[in-house]
Amino acid sequence: MRIAQIGVALCLATFVLISLGCLGLVRVSPNQRYVTVVAPITDSNGETKEFELRMYDLQTRETIPVRRLDFEERIVVASQWSPDSQRFVFLESEQRSDPLYLFDVTTRSLEQLPIEDVGAAVWSADGAYLLVAHRVSDADSPAGEGTLMLNWHRTTDWAKVHSVRAPAGISDVGSIDWARTFPDDAFKAIVHLGNDLYRVQSTEITPLTTTGDVKAFWFSPQEHRVRWVRVQNRRFLAVFERNLATGVVKRLALLLPSMMPLPEGYEYRFSPNGERLAWDAGDYVIVLTIPTQQVRLIQAVDAKHSRRATQPQSESGFQISVPEAPALGLDWQDNNTLLILRDELEVYTFVRLKP
């Protein structure tokens, strides 16, 4: 496998490295023009007590403040763009009583959605519905756990029009982009719950995987193909694909510790066409080109001082890059462009690199 440093960092915002357990800090709109990030607000004493959800216009380089977030709370900003890139919703924290918010790009207005049963949310393929995963208490579950209700809300009036109960014992979504609906039927969906994938059809929900180690997935509704990545810490990383029409499953890629270090990542993201997979492994960002199984490690970039990290060697002899600041979030702008949030928002392009 060949390792190459990718691209040049483009400075869009300064971000202080603070571990908050934040999720979904970088989210690109479907039209590739906008990106939401979370940035710190530093007072005159250099202390950070608040964060701000911001939207960047990558075309005009304009910064639009959206909402301040209290440092004292555990922040979970799971921004999800509408299919037309004109609105996005976000969940401010993990408190069940906290509302879902909607930001309108054109009017730059922020409103609290009239949805009582809140949770992680995604838009349907046509934007007509918002699919919300709401955790409910369960008398048979241990304290603090429960099960999920998957609720569809009509986006014209936000009324709840459809519900499906997740399998018993599942209380959390599996990732930020946890669901995809079908274009021909918004009540049909592929959802990532816990550590497995499920297919929702009307009021029925059936498992697509049962391995308990699925980290992220990609779905092509037109072709009825779903890809997912399985990860077992320091044992293997594998990408699989299933044809939903035929049920045929095939393995597309496999990485083993003999090939490269395999620490478990914090966030996994498929490119829009499903051909690449990027993940934050804490000390560095890894990109896998699935058809060729080529792996690239992205070195840390300190745009302020142009410093590079040292190059320690693993036990297997594989060279790795240890950054001065680990990635806080990442997302694909397009199939060849990856955005990574560290000290600054960095843009890496793959278009000049041969497969």
PDB file of N, CA, C and O in Angstrom, residues 292-338:
ATOM      1  N   THR A 292      -9.714  -0.224  -4.940  1.00  0.00           N
ATOM      2  CA  THR A 292      -8.300  -0.600  -5.045  1.00  0.00           C
ATOM      3  C   THR A 292      -7.702  -1.023  -3.705  1.00  0.00           C
ATOM      4  O   THR A 292      -6.570  -1.502  -3.670  1.00  0.00           O
ATOM      5  N   GLN A 293      -8.441  -0.808  -2.617  1.00  0.00           N
ATOM      6  CA  GLN A 293      -7.976  -1.059  -1.254  1.00  0.00           C
ATOM      7  C   GLN A 293      -6.718  -0.253  -0.929  1.00  0.00           C
ATOM      8  O   GLN A 293      -5.895  -0.668  -0.105  1.00  0.00           O
ATOM      9  N   GLN A 294      -6.565   0.871  -1.576  1.00  0.00           N
ATOM     10  CA  GLN A 294      -5.443   1.763  -1.278  1.00  0.00           C
ATOM     11  C   GLN A 294      -5.756   2.567  -0.022  1.00  0.00           C
ATOM     12  O   GLN A 294      -6.857   3.079   0.152  1.00  0.00           O
ATOM     13  N   VAL A 295      -4.766   2.669   0.867  1.00  0.00           N
ATOM     14  CA  VAL A 295      -4.925   3.387   2.130  1.00  0.00           C
ATOM     15  C   VAL A 295      -3.983   4.580   2.157  1.00  0.00           C
ATOM     16  O   VAL A 295      -2.811   4.454   1.796  1.00  0.00           O
ATOM     17  N   ARG A 296      -4.495   5.721   2.589  1.00  0.00           N
ATOM     18  CA  ARG A 296      -3.675   6.914   2.738  1.00  0.00           C
ATOM     19  C   ARG A 296      -3.882   7.483   4.122  1.00  0.00           C
ATOM     20  O   ARG A 296      -5.012   7.552   4.608  1.00  0.00           O
ATOM     21  N   LEU A 297      -2.802   7.901   4.756  1.00  0.00           N
ATOM     22  CA  LEU A 297      -2.872   8.559   6.048  1.00  0.00           C
ATOM     23  C   LEU A 297      -2.664  10.047   5.844  1.00  0.00           C
ATOM     24  O   LEU A 297      -1.715  10.452   5.174  1.00  0.00           O
ATOM     25  N   ILE A 298      -3.517  10.846   6.433  1.00  0.00           N
ATOM     26  CA  ILE A 298      -3.406  12.295   6.288  1.00  0.00           C
ATOM     27  C   ILE A 298      -2.637  12.850   7.472  1.00  0.00           C
ATOM     28  O   ILE A 298      -3.025  12.682   8.623  1.00  0.00           O
ATOM     29  N   GLN A 299      -1.536  13.517   7.182  1.00  0.00           N
ATOM     30  CA  GLN A 299      -0.704  14.103   8.224  1.00  0.00           C
ATOM     31  C   GLN A 299      -1.374  15.327   8.821  1.00  0.00           C
ATOM     32  O   GLN A 299      -2.177  15.990   8.164  1.00  0.00           O
ATOM     33  N   ALA A 300      -1.014  15.628  10.050  1.00  0.00           N
ATOM     34  CA  ALA A 300      -1.536  16.822  10.710  1.00  0.00           C
ATOM     35  C   ALA A 300      -0.986  18.068  10.048  1.00  0.00           C
ATOM     36  O   ALA A 300       0.167  18.095   9.620  1.00  0.00           O
ATOM     37  N   VAL A 301      -1.824  19.078   9.964  1.00  0.00           N
ATOM     38  CA  VAL A 301      -1.396  20.358   9.413  1.00  0.00           C
ATOM     39  C   VAL A 301      -1.694  21.442  10.428  1.00  0.00           C
ATOM     40  O   VAL A 301      -2.822  21.580  10.879  1.00  0.00           O
ATOM     41  N   ASP A 302      -0.693  22.177  10.827  1.00  0.00           N
ATOM     42  CA  ASP A 302      -0.870  23.339  11.675  1.00  0.00           C
ATOM     43  C   ASP A 302      -0.717  24.553  10.767  1.00  0.00           C
ATOM     44  O   ASP A 302       0.382  24.961  10.425  1.00  0.00           O
ATOM     45  N   ALA A 303      -1.832  25.098  10.343  1.00  0.00           N
ATOM     46  CA  ALA A 303      -1.805  26.158   9.338  1.00  0.00           C
ATOM     47  C   ALA A 303      -1.164  27.437   9.861  1.00  0.00           C
ATOM     48  O   ALA A 303      -0.694  28.265   9.094  1.00  0.00           O
ATOM     49  N   LYS A 304      -1.138  27.608  11.190  1.00  0.00           N
ATOM     50  CA  LYS A 304      -0.568  28.834  11.739  1.00  0.00           C
ATOM     51  C   LYS A 304       0.955  28.838  11.657  1.00  0.00           C
ATOM     52  O   LYS A 304       1.586  29.851  11.392  1.00  0.00           O
ATOM     53  N   HIS A 305       1.558  27.673  11.920  1.00  0.00           N
ATOM     54  CA  HIS A 305       3.014  27.626  12.026  1.00  0.00           C
ATOM     55  C   HIS A 305       3.661  26.677  11.021  1.00  0.00           C
ATOM     56  O   HIS A 305       4.867  26.507  11.026  1.00  0.00           O
ATOM     57  N   SER A 306       2.838  26.035  10.186  1.00  0.00           N
ATOM     58  CA  SER A 306       3.329  25.114   9.154  1.00  0.00           C
ATOM     59  C   SER A 306       4.213  24.027   9.738  1.00  0.00           C
ATOM     60  O   SER A 306       5.240  23.665   9.178  1.00  0.00           O
ATOM     61  N   ARG A 307       3.827  23.495  10.885  1.00  0.00           N
ATOM     62  CA  ARG A 307       4.598  22.436  11.520  1.00  0.00           C
ATOM     63  C   ARG A 307       4.069  21.076  11.110  1.00  0.00           C
ATOM     64  O   ARG A 307       2.916  20.922  10.752  1.00  0.00           O
ATOM     65  N   ARG A 308       4.920  20.086  11.199  1.00  0.00           N
ATOM     66  CA  ARG A 308       4.533  18.715  10.883  1.00  0.00           C
ATOM     67  C   ARG A 308       4.797  17.841  12.094  1.00  0.00           C
ATOM     68  O   ARG A 308       5.728  18.082  12.873  1.00  0.00           O
ATOM     69  N   ALA A 309       4.023  16.805  12.222  1.00  0.00           N
ATOM     70  CA  ALA A 309       4.220  15.873  13.326  1.00  0.00           C
ATOM     71  C   ALA A 309       5.384  14.941  13.019  1.00  0.00           C
ATOM     72  O   ALA A 309       5.835  14.817  11.894  1.00  0.00           O
ATOM     73  N   THR A 310       5.863  14.282  14.056  1.00  0.00           N
ATOM     74  CA  THR A 310       6.924  13.295  13.876  1.00  0.00           C
ATOM     75  C   THR A 310       6.367  12.032  13.254  1.00  0.00           C
ATOM     76  O   THR A 310       5.164  11.851  13.141  1.00  0.00           O
ATOM     77  N   GLN A 311       7.250  11.111  12.869  1.00  0.00           N
ATOM     78  CA  GLN A 311       6.845   9.917  12.152  1.00  0.00           C
ATOM     79  C   GLN A 311       7.280   8.656  12.908  1.00  0.00           C
ATOM     80  O   GLN A 311       8.244   7.996  12.526  1.00  0.00           O
ATOM     81  N   PRO A 312       6.611   8.302  14.002  1.00  0.00           N
ATOM     82  CA  PRO A 312       6.983   7.063  14.696  1.00  0.00           C
ATOM     83  C   PRO A 312       6.627   5.849  13.850  1.00  0.00           C
ATOM     84  O   PRO A 312       5.832   5.934  12.920  1.00  0.00           O
ATOM     85  N   GLN A 313       7.193   4.730  14.217  1.00  0.00           N
ATOM     86  CA  GLN A 313       6.960   3.502  13.458  1.00  0.00           C
ATOM     87  C   GLN A 313       6.260   2.490  14.349  1.00  0.00           C
ATOM     88  O   GLN A 313       6.617   2.307  15.513  1.00  0.00           O
ATOM     89  N   SER A 314       5.224   1.853  13.800  1.00  0.00           N
ATOM     90  CA  SER A 314       4.494   0.854  14.558  1.00  0.00           C
ATOM     91  C   SER A 314       5.287  -0.446  14.589  1.00  0.00           C
ATOM     92  O   SER A 314       6.293  -0.606  13.916  1.00  0.00           O
ATOM     93  N   GLU A 315       4.773  -1.395  15.380  1.00  0.00           N
ATOM     94  CA  GLU A 315       5.450  -2.684  15.493  1.00  0.00           C
ATOM     95  C   GLU A 315       5.510  -3.408  14.153  1.00  0.00           C
ATOM     96  O   GLU A 315       6.429  -4.174  13.890  1.00  0.00           O
ATOM     97  N   SER A 316       4.517  -3.144  13.304  1.00  0.00           N
ATOM     98  CA  SER A 316       4.492  -3.802  12.001  1.00  0.00           C
ATOM     99  C   SER A 316       5.390  -3.117  10.981  1.00  0.00           C
ATOM    100  O   SER A 316       5.514  -3.575   9.854  1.00  0.00           O
ATOM    101  N   GLY A 317       6.010  -1.991  11.384  1.00  0.00           N
ATOM    102  CA  GLY A 317       6.878  -1.263  10.469  1.00  0.00           C
ATOM    103  C   GLY A 317       6.139  -0.270   9.610  1.00  0.00           C
ATOM    104  O   GLY A 317       6.723   0.387   8.757  1.00  0.00           O
ATOM    105  N   PHE A 318       4.833  -0.092   9.838  1.00  0.00           N
ATOM    106  CA  PHE A 318       4.017   0.821   9.039  1.00  0.00           C
ATOM    107  C   PHE A 318       4.189   2.235   9.557  1.00  0.00           C
ATOM    108  O   PHE A 318       4.011   2.499  10.741  1.00  0.00           O
ATOM    109  N   GLN A 319       4.568   3.168   8.679  1.00  0.00           N
ATOM    110  CA  GLN A 319       4.772   4.546   9.083  1.00  0.00           C
ATOM    111  C   GLN A 319       3.427   5.224   9.324  1.00  0.00           C
ATOM    112  O   GLN A 319       2.527   5.156   8.494  1.00  0.00           O
ATOM    113  N   ILE A 320       3.283   5.902  10.453  1.00  0.00           N
ATOM    114  CA  ILE A 320       2.054   6.622  10.751  1.00  0.00           C
ATOM    115  C   ILE A 320       2.377   8.066  11.072  1.00  0.00           C
ATOM    116  O   ILE A 320       3.514   8.402  11.422  1.00  0.00           O
ATOM    117  N   SER A 321       1.369   8.931  10.965  1.00  0.00           N
ATOM    118  CA  SER A 321       1.548  10.347  11.238  1.00  0.00           C
ATOM    119  C   SER A 321       0.798  10.709  12.513  1.00  0.00           C
ATOM    120  O   SER A 321      -0.399  10.496  12.596  1.00  0.00           O
ATOM    121  N   VAL A 322       1.489  11.250  13.487  1.00  0.00           N
ATOM    122  CA  VAL A 322       0.855  11.654  14.737  1.00  0.00           C
ATOM    123  C   VAL A 322       0.663  13.161  14.712  1.00  0.00           C
ATOM    124  O   VAL A 322       1.628  13.919  14.733  1.00  0.00           O
ATOM    125  N   PRO A 323      -0.560  13.640  14.635  1.00  0.00           N
ATOM    126  CA  PRO A 323      -0.788  15.073  14.516  1.00  0.00           C
ATOM    127  C   PRO A 323      -0.651  15.794  15.843  1.00  0.00           C
ATOM    128  O   PRO A 323      -0.732  15.196  16.906  1.00  0.00           O
ATOM    129  N   GLU A 324      -0.436  17.090  15.767  1.00  0.00           N
ATOM    130  CA  GLU A 324      -0.375  17.900  16.969  1.00  0.00           C
ATOM    131  C   GLU A 324      -1.766  18.125  17.534  1.00  0.00           C
ATOM    132  O   GLU A 324      -1.908  18.481  18.697  1.00  0.00           O
ATOM    133  N   ALA A 325      -2.793  17.941  16.739  1.00  0.00           N
ATOM    134  CA  ALA A 325      -4.177  18.045  17.196  1.00  0.00           C
ATOM    135  C   ALA A 325      -5.000  17.019  16.429  1.00  0.00           C
ATOM    136  O   ALA A 325      -5.028  17.038  15.202  1.00  0.00           O
ATOM    137  N   PRO A 326      -5.675  16.101  17.122  1.00  0.00           N
ATOM    138  CA  PRO A 326      -6.481  15.095  16.421  1.00  0.00           C
ATOM    139  C   PRO A 326      -7.708  15.718  15.768  1.00  0.00           C
ATOM    140  O   PRO A 326      -8.111  16.833  16.109  1.00  0.00           O
ATOM    141  N   ALA A 327      -8.286  15.005  14.850  1.00  0.00           N
ATOM    142  CA  ALA A 327      -9.475  15.495  14.160  1.00  0.00           C
ATOM    143  C   ALA A 327     -10.657  15.541  15.104  1.00  0.00           C
ATOM    144  O   ALA A 327     -10.847  14.656  15.934  1.00  0.00           O
ATOM    145  N   LEU A 328     -11.461  16.589  14.988  1.00  0.00           N
ATOM    146  CA  LEU A 328     -12.679  16.721  15.777  1.00  0.00           C
ATOM    147  C   LEU A 328     -13.915  16.364  14.965  1.00  0.00           C
ATOM    148  O   LEU A 328     -14.977  16.135  15.529  1.00  0.00           O
ATOM    149  N   GLY A 329     -13.797  16.338  13.663  1.00  0.00           N
ATOM    150  CA  GLY A 329     -14.921  16.005  12.804  1.00  0.00           C
ATOM    151  C   GLY A 329     -14.473  15.995  11.363  1.00  0.00           C
ATOM    152  O   GLY A 329     -13.446  16.588  11.010  1.00  0.00           O
ATOM    153  N   LEU A 330     -15.236  15.313  10.508  1.00  0.00           N
ATOM    154  CA  LEU A 330     -14.899  15.258   9.086  1.00  0.00           C
ATOM    155  C   LEU A 330     -16.150  14.977   8.269  1.00  0.00           C
ATOM    156  O   LEU A 330     -17.135  14.451   8.769  1.00  0.00           O
ATOM    157  N   ASP A 331     -16.091  15.373   7.014  1.00  0.00           N
ATOM    158  CA  ASP A 331     -17.179  15.093   6.083  1.00  0.00           C
ATOM    159  C   ASP A 331     -16.662  15.277   4.667  1.00  0.00           C
ATOM    160  O   ASP A 331     -15.689  15.994   4.429  1.00  0.00           O
ATOM    161  N   TRP A 332     -17.314  14.611   3.726  1.00  0.00           N
ATOM    162  CA  TRP A 332     -16.959  14.724   2.311  1.00  0.00           C
ATOM    163  C   TRP A 332     -17.731  15.867   1.674  1.00  0.00           C
ATOM    164  O   TRP A 332     -18.951  15.938   1.784  1.00  0.00           O
ATOM    165  N   GLN A 333     -17.006  16.755   0.987  1.00  0.00           N
ATOM    166  CA  GLN A 333     -17.678  17.789   0.206  1.00  0.00           C
ATOM    167  C   GLN A 333     -18.165  17.207  -1.114  1.00  0.00           C
ATOM    168  O   GLN A 333     -19.246  17.525  -1.589  1.00  0.00           O
ATOM    169  N   ASP A 334     -17.342  16.365  -1.727  1.00  0.00           N
ATOM    170  CA  ASP A 334     -17.727  15.603  -2.909  1.00  0.00           C
ATOM    171  C   ASP A 334     -16.910  14.316  -2.885  1.00  0.00           C
ATOM    172  O   ASP A 334     -16.252  14.012  -1.890  1.00  0.00           O
ATOM    173  N   ASN A 335     -16.928  13.568  -3.980  1.00  0.00           N
ATOM    174  CA  ASN A 335     -16.252  12.275  -3.985  1.00  0.00           C
ATOM    175  C   ASN A 335     -14.734  12.377  -3.887  1.00  0.00           C
ATOM    176  O   ASN A 335     -14.062  11.394  -3.552  1.00  0.00           O
ATOM    177  N   ASN A 336     -14.186  13.552  -4.177  1.00  0.00           N
ATOM    178  CA  ASN A 336     -12.730  13.730  -4.189  1.00  0.00           C
ATOM    179  C   ASN A 336     -12.229  14.743  -3.174  1.00  0.00           C
ATOM    180  O   ASN A 336     -11.041  15.045  -3.153  1.00  0.00           O
ATOM    181  N   THR A 337     -13.125  15.297  -2.343  1.00  0.00           N
ATOM    182  CA  THR A 337     -12.733  16.359  -1.428  1.00  0.00           C
ATOM    183  C   THR A 337     -13.223  16.049  -0.017  1.00  0.00           C
ATOM    184  O   THR A 337     -14.421  15.873   0.196  1.00  0.00           O
ATOM    185  N   LEU A 338     -12.282  16.004   0.907  1.00  0.00           N
ATOM    186  CA  LEU A 338     -12.585  15.686   2.292  1.00  0.00           C
ATOM    187  C   LEU A 338     -12.294  16.901   3.169  1.00  0.00           C
ATOM    188  O   LEU A 338     -11.229  17.511   3.066  1.00  0.00           O
TER     189      LEU A 338
END
